[in-house]
Coordinates of C-alpha atoms in Angstrom, one line a residue:
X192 CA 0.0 0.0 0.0
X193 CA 3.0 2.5 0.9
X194 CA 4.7 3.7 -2.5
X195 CA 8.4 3.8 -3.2
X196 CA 10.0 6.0 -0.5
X197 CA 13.1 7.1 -3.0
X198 CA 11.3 9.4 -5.5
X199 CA 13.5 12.0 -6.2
X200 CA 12.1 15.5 -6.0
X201 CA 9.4 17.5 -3.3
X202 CA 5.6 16.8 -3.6
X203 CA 3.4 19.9 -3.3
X204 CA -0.2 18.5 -2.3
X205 CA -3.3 20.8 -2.2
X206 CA -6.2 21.4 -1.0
X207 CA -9.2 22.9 -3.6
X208 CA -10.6 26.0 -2.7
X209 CA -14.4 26.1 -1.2
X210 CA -17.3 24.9 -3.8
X211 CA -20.7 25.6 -4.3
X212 CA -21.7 22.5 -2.6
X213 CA -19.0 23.1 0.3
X214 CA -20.9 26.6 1.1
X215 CA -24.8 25.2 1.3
X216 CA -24.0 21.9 2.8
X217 CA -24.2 18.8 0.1
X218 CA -22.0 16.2 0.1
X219 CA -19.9 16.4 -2.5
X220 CA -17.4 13.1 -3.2
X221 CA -16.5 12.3 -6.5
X222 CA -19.6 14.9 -7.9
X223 CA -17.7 15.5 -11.3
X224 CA -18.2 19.7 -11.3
X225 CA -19.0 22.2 -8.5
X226 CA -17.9 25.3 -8.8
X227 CA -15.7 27.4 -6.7
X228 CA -17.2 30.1 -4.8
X229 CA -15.3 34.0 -4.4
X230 CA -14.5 32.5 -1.4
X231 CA -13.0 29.6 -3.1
X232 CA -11.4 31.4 -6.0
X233 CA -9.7 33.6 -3.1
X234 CA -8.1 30.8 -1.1
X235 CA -6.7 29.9 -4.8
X236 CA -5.3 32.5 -5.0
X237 CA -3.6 32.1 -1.0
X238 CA -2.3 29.0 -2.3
X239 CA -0.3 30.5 -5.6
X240 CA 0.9 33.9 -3.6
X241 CA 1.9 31.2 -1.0
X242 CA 3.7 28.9 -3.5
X243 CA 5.0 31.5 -5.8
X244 CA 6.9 32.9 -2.4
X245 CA 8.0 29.7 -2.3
X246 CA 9.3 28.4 -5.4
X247 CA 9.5 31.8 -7.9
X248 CA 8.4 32.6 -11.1
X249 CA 8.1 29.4 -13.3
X250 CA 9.3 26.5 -11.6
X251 CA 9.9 23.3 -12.7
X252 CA 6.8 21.6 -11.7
X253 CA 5.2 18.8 -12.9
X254 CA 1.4 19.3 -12.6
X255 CA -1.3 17.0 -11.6
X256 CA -4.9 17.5 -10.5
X257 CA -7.9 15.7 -10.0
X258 CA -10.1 15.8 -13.1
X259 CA -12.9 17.7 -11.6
X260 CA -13.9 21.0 -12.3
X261 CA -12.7 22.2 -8.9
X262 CA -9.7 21.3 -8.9
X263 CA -9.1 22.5 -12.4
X264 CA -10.4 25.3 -11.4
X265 CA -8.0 25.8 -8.6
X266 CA -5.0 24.9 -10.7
X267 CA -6.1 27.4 -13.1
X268 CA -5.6 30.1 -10.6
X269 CA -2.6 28.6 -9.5
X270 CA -0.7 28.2 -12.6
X271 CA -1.6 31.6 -13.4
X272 CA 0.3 33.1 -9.9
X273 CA 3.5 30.6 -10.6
X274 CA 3.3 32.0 -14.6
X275 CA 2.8 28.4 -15.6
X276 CA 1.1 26.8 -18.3
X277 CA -2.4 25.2 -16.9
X278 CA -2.7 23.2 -20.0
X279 CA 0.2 21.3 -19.6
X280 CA -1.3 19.3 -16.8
X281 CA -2.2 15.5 -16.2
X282 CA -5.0 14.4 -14.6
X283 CA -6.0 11.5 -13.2
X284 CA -9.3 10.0 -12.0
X285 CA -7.3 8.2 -8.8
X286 CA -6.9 11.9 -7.6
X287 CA -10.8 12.0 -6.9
X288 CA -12.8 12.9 -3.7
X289 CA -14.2 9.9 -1.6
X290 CA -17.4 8.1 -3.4
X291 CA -20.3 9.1 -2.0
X292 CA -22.5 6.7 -3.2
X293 CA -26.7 7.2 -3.1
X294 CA -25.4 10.5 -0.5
X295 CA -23.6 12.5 -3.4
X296 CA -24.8 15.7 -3.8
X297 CA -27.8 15.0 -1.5
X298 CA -27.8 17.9 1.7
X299 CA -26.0 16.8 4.7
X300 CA -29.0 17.9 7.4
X301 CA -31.3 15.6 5.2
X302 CA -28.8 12.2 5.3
X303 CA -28.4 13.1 8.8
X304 CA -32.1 13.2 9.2
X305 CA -32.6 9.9 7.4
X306 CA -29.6 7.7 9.0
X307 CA -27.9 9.7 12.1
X308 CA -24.5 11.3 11.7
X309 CA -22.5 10.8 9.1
X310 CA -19.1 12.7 10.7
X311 CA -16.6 10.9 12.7
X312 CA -15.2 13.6 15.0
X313 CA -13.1 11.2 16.7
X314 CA -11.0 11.1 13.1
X315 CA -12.4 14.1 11.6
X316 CA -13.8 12.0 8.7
X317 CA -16.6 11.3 6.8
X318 CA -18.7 7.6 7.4
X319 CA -18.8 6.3 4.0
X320 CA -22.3 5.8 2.3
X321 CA -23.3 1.9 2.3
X322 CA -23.1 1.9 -1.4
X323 CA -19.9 4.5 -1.5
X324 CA -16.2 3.6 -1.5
X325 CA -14.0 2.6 1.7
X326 CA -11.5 4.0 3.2
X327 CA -8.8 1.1 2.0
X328 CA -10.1 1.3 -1.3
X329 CA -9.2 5.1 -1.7
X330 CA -6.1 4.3 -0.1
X331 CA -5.4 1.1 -3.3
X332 CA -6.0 3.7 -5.9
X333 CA -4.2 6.7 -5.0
X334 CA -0.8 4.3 -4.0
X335 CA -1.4 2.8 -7.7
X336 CA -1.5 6.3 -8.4
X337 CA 1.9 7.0 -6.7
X338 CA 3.6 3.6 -8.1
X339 CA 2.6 4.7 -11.7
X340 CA 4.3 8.2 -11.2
X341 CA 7.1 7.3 -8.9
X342 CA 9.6 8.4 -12.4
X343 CA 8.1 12.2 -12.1
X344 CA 11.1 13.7 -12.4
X345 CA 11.7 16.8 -10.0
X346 CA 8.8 18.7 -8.3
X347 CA 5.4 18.1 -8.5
X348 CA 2.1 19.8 -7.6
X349 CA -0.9 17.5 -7.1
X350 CA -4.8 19.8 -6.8
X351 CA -6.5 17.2 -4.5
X352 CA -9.6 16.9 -1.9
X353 CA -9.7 17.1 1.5
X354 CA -10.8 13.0 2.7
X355 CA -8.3 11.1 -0.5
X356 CA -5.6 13.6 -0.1
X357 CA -5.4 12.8 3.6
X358 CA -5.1 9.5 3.0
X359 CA -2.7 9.7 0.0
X360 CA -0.6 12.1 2.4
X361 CA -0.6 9.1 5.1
X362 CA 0.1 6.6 2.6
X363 CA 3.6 8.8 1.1
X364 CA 4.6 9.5 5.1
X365 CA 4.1 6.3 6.4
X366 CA 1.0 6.9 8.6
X367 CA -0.6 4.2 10.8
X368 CA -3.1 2.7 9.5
X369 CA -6.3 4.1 11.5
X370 CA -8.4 0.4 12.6
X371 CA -11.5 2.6 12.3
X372 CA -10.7 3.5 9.1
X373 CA -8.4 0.7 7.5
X374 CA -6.2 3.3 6.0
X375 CA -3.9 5.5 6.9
X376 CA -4.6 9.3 7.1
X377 CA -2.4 12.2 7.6
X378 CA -4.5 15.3 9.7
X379 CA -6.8 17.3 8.2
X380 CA -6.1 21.1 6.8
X381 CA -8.7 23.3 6.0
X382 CA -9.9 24.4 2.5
X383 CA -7.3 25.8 0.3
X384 CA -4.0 24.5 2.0
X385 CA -0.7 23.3 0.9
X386 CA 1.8 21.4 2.3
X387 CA 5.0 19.9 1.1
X388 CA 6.2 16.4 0.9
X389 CA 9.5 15.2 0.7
X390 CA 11.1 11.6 1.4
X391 CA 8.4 11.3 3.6
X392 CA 8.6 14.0 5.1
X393 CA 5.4 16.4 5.7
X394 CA 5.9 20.8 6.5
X395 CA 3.1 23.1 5.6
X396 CA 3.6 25.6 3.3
X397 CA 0.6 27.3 3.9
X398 CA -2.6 27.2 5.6
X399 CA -5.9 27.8 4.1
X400 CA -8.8 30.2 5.3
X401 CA -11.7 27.6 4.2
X402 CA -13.5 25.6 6.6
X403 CA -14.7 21.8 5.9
X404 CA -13.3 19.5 8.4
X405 CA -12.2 16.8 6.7

C-alpha cells in the first residue's frame, strides 16, 4: 500500500478552494463539477501567492490535479500566480474525492435526518455511504496512483480533496493505519491549503482560510 520511498524531488499536495456544494451543505465526493465560490477562488489565490513565495516565477513543476472541475479550477488560478502553463497538466481519476455513493450531492442535514451522523469527530472523517467507496479502497487507488508516477522527475504539484488527499498524504509519510478507518490518514487542513512532501517528510507551506473539516 505504501509507495516507493526514493522518488527524487518535493511533492506539493493541495487542498481545492471552497465549492458551491462546500458553502450550502451537500456532500460532494467524486460529484464531477461544483464550482468554486469567491471565497474559493480567493483561497486559490492564498495558495499561488503562498507557493510563488516559495518556489519563484516558473518553476519546474510537474502538474497534476484531480479531473474535476474544482480542482481544475484551482489549478487554473494557480498556474496563473506561478506563470505556468495550466494546459500542460495531467489528470487522473485516482486523484478524486471519496465516493459518496446514493449520498452524493444529496444535503448533509437531510442524510443526517434519514440515517444519524455521518461525521466521525473522533478522526475528523466522513462515514462512508453503504453503497460508497472505503476508506482502504481510496487508499489502493491513489498508492497505484503513486507507483505509476514514482519516475516524475523533479517537483510536482498535485490539486486534490480534502478525505483522498489525507489519506494519499498518510500513505507517502508512512502513517498508521487508522483500525476505524483501515487506512492510513495524515491530519486534516482546511480548505485551500498546501503542504509539502519530501522523502516522507510532511511541513506546511501554507494554511488555508476555508473551513470543511475533513
Amino acid at each position: 500500500m505504501i509507495s516507493k520511498a526514493a522518488r527524487q524531488g518535493r511533492d506539493f499536495i493541495a487542498r481545492h478552494g471552497e465549492t458551491v456544494f462546500n458553502a450550502a451543505g451537500r456532500l460532494q465526493g467524486d460529484h464531477p463539477h461544483t464550482p468554486l465560490t469567491r471565497a474559493g477562488f480567493a483561497q486559490a489565490d492564498e495558495m499561488g501567492r503562498a507557493l510563488r513565495a516559495a518556489l519563484g516565477a516558473k518553476p519546474k513543476l510537474t502538474l497534476w490535479a484531480s479531473p474535476t472541475g474544482r480542482a481544475l479550477q484551482t489549478l487554473a488560478v494557480i498556474a496563473e500566480h506561478l506563470e505556468l502553463d495550466w494546459h500542460d497538466a495531467r489528470t487522473d481519476p485516482r486523484l478524486v474525492e471519496i465516493g459518496m455513493g446514493s449520498w452524493g450531492g444529496r444535503y448533509y442535514a437531510d442524510v443526517i435526518a434519514e440515517v444519524g451522523p455521518v461525521f466521525d469527530p473522533v478522526h475528523a472523517m466522513l462515514s462512508p455511504a453503504p453503497d460508497g467507496e472505503l476508506y482502504h479502497q481510496i487508499a489502493e487507488r491513489v498508492s497505484g496512483w503513486l507507483a505509476d508516477t514514482d519516475e516524475d522527475p523533479g517537483d510536482r504539484l498535485v490539486i486534490m480533496h480534502g478525505i483522498s488527499s489525507r489519506v494519499m498524504r498518510g500513505v507517502m509519510t508512512g502513517a498508521p493505519v487508522i483500525p476505524a478507518l483501515g487506512a492510513p490518514a495524515a491530519p486534516g487542513l482546511t480548505q485551500g491549503s498546501v503542504v509539502m512532501i519530501e522523502r516522507g517528510v510532511e511541513t506546511l507551506v501554507h494554511r488555508g482560510t476555508g473551513y470543511a473539516p475533513a
